[in-house]
Amino acid sequence: MARISQKRPLLNKILIFVEGPTESNYFEQLRQNKNISNATVVKILNGQGDYVDKAEQQIKSFKKSFEINRKILVFDANHQSSSNLQKLITKAKSKGYEVAFSNTCFEVWLLSHFEKMTTGVIEEKKLCKKITLHLKTKYKKADTNQLATIMSHINNAFTNTATINQVSFTRQSTNVGDIISTL
């Protein structure tokens, strides 16, 4: 009897596009901790640029061995203008991306693992100093051991960002927790 050839169904994938090494390492650890085997973290760009175009280029380079179930784009203000940021978010959403945005930087989300955040903007240097105090050692961006320590307090972060989870370009905000809670 001849063997019947069956096509395997395509795997559903969650693609998480990040702009920098801190975000990349954080989401990679999150993926492993939450055992989200169908998620892939893709570093697209460090600093300014069109994150959407870079993510779309990455998608085109992937083999067609999976079906994209969700596309998540993680980035922060990086001193870009409000109009530029709004254009990026609008473009991302029009192409089916969920946007995880932090103003002023990703460290807003990281600090929220330890303390309640408010809408008052804290500059990046001060955010890093505050994280250092909580870690009891100098905070180093993208350090996987420190990110693991920070992540061990993730449940606090959801509560501590409840009042700043609406995207804003003029006040401190982060909706990273809203995206993470749906993974």
Coordinates of C-alpha atoms in Angstrom, one line a residue, residues 13-18 23 26-41 69-74 98 100 109 151 154 158 175-183:
K13 CA 4.3 32.1 15.4
I14 CA 4.4 35.2 17.5
L15 CA 7.1 37.6 16.3
I16 CA 8.4 40.1 18.8
F17 CA 10.5 42.8 17.1
V18 CA 12.7 44.8 19.5
E23 CA 14.6 44.6 25.1
Y26 CA 14.3 40.8 28.4
F27 CA 11.8 39.3 25.9
E28 CA 14.0 36.3 25.3
Q29 CA 14.0 35.6 29.0
L30 CA 10.3 36.2 29.2
R31 CA 9.7 33.8 26.3
Q32 CA 11.7 31.1 28.2
N33 CA 10.2 31.8 31.6
K34 CA 6.6 31.7 30.3
N35 CA 7.5 28.8 28.0
I36 CA 6.2 30.5 24.9
S37 CA 7.8 28.2 22.4
N38 CA 5.9 29.7 19.5
A39 CA 7.4 33.2 20.1
T40 CA 10.6 34.5 18.4
V41 CA 12.4 37.6 19.5
N69 CA -0.2 34.7 14.3
R70 CA 0.9 37.9 16.0
K71 CA 3.4 40.7 15.3
I72 CA 4.5 42.8 18.2
L73 CA 6.8 45.8 17.9
V74 CA 8.6 47.0 21.0
E98 CA 0.6 45.4 18.3
A100 CA 4.6 48.0 23.1
W109 CA 9.0 49.3 32.4
M151 CA 11.8 39.8 35.9
I154 CA 7.1 41.0 37.1
F158 CA 1.5 45.1 36.0
N175 CA 2.0 49.7 27.8
V176 CA 4.5 46.8 27.7
G177 CA 2.6 45.1 30.5
D178 CA -0.6 45.1 28.5
I179 CA 1.1 43.3 25.7
I180 CA 3.0 40.8 28.0
S181 CA -0.2 39.9 29.8
T182 CA -1.7 38.6 26.6
L183 CA 1.2 36.3 25.7

